[in-house]
Coordinates of C-alpha atoms in Angstrom, one line a residue:
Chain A
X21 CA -31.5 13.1 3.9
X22 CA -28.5 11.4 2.0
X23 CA -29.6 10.2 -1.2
X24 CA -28.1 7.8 -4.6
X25 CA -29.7 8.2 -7.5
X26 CA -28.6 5.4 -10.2
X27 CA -29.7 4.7 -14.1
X28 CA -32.3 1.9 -14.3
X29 CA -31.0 -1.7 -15.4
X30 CA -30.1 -3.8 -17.4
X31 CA -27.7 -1.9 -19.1
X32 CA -26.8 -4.6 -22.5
X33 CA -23.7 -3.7 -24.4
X34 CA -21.4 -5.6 -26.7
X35 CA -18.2 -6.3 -25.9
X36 CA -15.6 -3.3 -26.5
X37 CA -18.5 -0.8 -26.3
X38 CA -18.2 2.4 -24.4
X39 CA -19.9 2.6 -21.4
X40 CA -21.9 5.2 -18.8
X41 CA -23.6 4.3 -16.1
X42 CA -25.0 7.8 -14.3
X43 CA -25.4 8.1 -10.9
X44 CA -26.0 11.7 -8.6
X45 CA -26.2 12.4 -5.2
X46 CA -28.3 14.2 -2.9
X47 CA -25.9 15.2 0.1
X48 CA -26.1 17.9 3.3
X49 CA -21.8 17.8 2.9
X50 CA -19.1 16.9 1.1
X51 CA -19.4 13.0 0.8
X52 CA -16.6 10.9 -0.6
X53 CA -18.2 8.8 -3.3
X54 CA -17.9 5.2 -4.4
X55 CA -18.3 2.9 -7.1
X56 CA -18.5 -0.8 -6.1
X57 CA -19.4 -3.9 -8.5
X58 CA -20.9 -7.1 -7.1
X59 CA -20.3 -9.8 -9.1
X60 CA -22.8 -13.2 -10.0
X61 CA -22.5 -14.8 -6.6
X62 CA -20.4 -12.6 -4.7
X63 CA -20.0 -9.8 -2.2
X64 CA -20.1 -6.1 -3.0
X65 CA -16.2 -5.1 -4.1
X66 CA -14.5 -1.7 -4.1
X67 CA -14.2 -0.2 -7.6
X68 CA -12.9 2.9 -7.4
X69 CA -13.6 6.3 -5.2
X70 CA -13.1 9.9 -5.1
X71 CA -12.9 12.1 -2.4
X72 CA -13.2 15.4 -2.9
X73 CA -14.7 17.6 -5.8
X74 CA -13.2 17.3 -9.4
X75 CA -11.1 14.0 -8.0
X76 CA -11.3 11.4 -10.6
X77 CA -10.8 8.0 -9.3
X78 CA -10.1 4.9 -11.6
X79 CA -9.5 1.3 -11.5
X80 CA -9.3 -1.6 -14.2
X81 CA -10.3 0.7 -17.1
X82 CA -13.0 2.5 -15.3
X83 CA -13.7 5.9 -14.4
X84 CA -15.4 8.2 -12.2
X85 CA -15.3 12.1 -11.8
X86 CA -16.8 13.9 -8.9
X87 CA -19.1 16.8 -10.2
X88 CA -20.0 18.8 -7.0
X89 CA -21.6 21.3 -9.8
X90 CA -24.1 18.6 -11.1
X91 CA -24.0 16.4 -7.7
X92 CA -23.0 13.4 -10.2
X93 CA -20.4 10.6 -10.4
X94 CA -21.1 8.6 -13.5
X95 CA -18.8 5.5 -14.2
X96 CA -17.5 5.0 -17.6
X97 CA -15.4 2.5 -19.4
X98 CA -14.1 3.0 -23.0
X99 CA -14.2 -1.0 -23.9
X100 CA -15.9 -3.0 -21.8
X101 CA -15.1 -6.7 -21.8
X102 CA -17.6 -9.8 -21.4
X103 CA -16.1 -10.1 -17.5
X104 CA -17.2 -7.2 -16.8
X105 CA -20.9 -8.0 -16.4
X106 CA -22.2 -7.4 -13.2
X107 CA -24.3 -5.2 -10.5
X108 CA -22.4 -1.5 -10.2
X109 CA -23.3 0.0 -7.0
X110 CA -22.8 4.2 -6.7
X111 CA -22.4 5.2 -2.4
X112 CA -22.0 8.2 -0.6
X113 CA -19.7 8.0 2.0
X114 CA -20.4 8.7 5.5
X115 CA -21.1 12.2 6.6
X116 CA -21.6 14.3 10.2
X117 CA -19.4 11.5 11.9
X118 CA -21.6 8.4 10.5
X119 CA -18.6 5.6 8.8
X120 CA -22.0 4.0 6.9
X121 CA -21.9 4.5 3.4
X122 CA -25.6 4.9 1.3
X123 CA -25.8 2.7 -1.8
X124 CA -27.9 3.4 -4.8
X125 CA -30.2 0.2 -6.1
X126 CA -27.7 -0.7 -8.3
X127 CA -27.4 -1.3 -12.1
X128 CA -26.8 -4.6 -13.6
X129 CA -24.2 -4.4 -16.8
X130 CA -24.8 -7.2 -19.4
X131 CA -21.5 -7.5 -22.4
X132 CA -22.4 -9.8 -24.4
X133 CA -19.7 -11.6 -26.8
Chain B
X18 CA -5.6 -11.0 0.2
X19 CA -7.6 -11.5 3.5
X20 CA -11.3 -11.3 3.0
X21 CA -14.7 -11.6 4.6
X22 CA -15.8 -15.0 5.0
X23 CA -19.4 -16.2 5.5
X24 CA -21.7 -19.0 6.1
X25 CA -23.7 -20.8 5.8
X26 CA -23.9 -19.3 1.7
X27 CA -27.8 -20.5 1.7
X28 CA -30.4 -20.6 4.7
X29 CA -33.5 -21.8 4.3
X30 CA -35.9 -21.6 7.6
X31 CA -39.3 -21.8 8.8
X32 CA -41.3 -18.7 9.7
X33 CA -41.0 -18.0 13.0
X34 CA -37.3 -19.8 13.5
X35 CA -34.5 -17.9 14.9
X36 CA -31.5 -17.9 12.4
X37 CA -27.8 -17.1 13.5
X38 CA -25.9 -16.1 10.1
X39 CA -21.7 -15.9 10.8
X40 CA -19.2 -13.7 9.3
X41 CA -15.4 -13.7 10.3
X42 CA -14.2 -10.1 9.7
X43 CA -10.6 -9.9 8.1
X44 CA -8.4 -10.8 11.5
X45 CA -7.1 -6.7 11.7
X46 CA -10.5 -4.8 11.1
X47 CA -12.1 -2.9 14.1
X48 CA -15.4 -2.2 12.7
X49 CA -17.8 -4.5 11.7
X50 CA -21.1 -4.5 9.8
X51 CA -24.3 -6.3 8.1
X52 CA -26.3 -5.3 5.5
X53 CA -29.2 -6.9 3.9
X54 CA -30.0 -6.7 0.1
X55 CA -33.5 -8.0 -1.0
X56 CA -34.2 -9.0 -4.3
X57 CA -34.1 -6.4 -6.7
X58 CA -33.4 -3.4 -4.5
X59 CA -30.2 -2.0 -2.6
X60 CA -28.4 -2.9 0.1
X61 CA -29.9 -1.8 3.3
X62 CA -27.6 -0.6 6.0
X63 CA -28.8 -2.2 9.1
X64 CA -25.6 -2.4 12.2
X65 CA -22.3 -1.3 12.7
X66 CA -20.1 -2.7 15.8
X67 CA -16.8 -1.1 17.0
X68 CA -14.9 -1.9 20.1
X69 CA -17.8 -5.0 21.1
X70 CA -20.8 -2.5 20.9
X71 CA -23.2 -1.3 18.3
X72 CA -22.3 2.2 17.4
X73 CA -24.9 2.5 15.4
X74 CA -28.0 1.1 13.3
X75 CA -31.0 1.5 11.1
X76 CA -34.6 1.6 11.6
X77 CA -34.2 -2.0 10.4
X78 CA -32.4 -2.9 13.2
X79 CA -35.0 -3.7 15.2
X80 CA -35.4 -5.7 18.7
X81 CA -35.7 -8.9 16.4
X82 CA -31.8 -8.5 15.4
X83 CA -29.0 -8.8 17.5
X84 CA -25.3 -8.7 16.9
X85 CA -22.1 -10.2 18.9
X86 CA -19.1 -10.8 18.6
X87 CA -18.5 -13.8 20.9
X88 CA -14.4 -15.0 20.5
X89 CA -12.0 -12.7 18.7
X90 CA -13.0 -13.6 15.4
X91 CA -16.4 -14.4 15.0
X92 CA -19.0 -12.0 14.5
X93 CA -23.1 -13.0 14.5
X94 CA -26.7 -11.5 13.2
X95 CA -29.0 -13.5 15.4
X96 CA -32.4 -13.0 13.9
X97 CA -35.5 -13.8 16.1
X98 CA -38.8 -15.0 15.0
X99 CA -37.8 -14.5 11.4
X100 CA -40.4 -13.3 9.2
X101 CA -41.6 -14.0 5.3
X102 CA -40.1 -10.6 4.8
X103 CA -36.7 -11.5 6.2
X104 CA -35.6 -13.0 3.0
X105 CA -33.0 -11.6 1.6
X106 CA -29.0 -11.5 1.4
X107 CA -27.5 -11.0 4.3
X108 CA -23.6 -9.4 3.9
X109 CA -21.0 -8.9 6.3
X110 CA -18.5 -6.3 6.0
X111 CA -15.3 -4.7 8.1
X112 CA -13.1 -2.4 7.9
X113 CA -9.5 -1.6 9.4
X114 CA -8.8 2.0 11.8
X115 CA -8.3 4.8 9.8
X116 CA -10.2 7.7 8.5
X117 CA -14.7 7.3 7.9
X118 CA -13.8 6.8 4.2
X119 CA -11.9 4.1 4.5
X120 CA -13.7 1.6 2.3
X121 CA -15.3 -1.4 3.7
X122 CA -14.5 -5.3 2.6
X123 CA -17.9 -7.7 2.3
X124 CA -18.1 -11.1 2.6
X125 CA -19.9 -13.0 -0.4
X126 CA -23.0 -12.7 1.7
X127 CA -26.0 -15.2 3.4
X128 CA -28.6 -16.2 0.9
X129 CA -31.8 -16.4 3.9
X130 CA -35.4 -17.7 2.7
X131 CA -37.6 -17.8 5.1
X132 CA -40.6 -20.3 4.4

């Protein structure tokens, strides 16, 4: 079956760091893949998303590429900033007709000062 | 920007109560959804709705859940008989017509403990 794969947590960084958080996918398809970020106390929020292989998508400073070669769509940021901490959630987008996206467990970001 | 809205943001029941958790959908979206999170692990897929009936749901989804959708802008997770193993966070989400990558809006989601 469909499947996220994300880097254990806590991720700690200081602020202006450079950041990676990996993420692959196991997938019967072409998924579109997501990143979204949840942050303290709130829903899950779109990030960014790519559709198709070698599409990067990108949003407030962060990036994602989608590898079909290495099934992979790891988020990075050059600088990350203090506001920035929170859960980062990789999905695969529905495939064969389903519209319900698979999250991965999640990977909480901490930037400290 | 619209957005998802949800209450009550904390629910705190006895074992064995039956829970109603509401979302209101942004007022334009066709398809709606919940979605549990326990603590510590990912959010679980559990029901979509489209067009007032369940087009699909999970192996979580099971005859202790039930959705509806009972005015034109409300939309319910009835939980029966609620378990120790029920608590979690419970999020709403929809999402407007369009293509099945359109991305879906959440509400900042139900915190249920079940006692």
């Amino acid at each position: 079956g469909n499947s996220v794969t994300q880097m254990e947590g806590p991720v700690t960084l200081s602020e202006e760091a450079f950041l990676t958080i990996n993420c692959t996918y196991t997938a019967t398809g072409y998924p579109s893949l997501f990143w979204y970020v949840q942050y303290p106390g709130e829903g899950l929020q779109l990030l960014l998303k790519a559709t198709k292989a070698d599409d990067k998508g990108s949003n407030k400073g962060f990036e994602a590429t989608y590898r079909k070669e290495t099934t992979s769509f790891h988020l990075e940021k050059g600088s990350v900033q203090v506001s920035d901490s929170a859960v980062y959630f990789c999905a695969l987008g529905g495939l064969g007709g389903s519209y319900i996206p698979t999250f991965g467990r999640g990977t909480s970001l901490i930037v400290h000062p | 920007e619209p957005e998802v809205t949800q209450t009550p943001s904390h629910q705190v029941t006895q074992m064995g109560q039956e829970v109603i958790l509401r979302c209101v959908p942004i007022s334009n979206h066709l398809y709606f959804y919940w979605y549990r999170q326990i603590l510590g692990q990912k959010v679980e897929f559990l029901v979509s709705f489209y067009n007032n009936e369940i087009s699909e749901k999970s192996e979580i989804f099971d005859d202790q859940f039930s959705v509806e959708r009972p005015d034109g802008s409300n939309f319910t997770l009835k939980i029966r008989s609620t378990k120790l193993e029920d608590s979690a966070m419970y999020f709403c989400a929809s999402r407007g017509a369009g293509t099945r990558n359109q991305p879906q809006h959440f509400g900042d989601g139900t915190r249920l403990s079940i006692l």
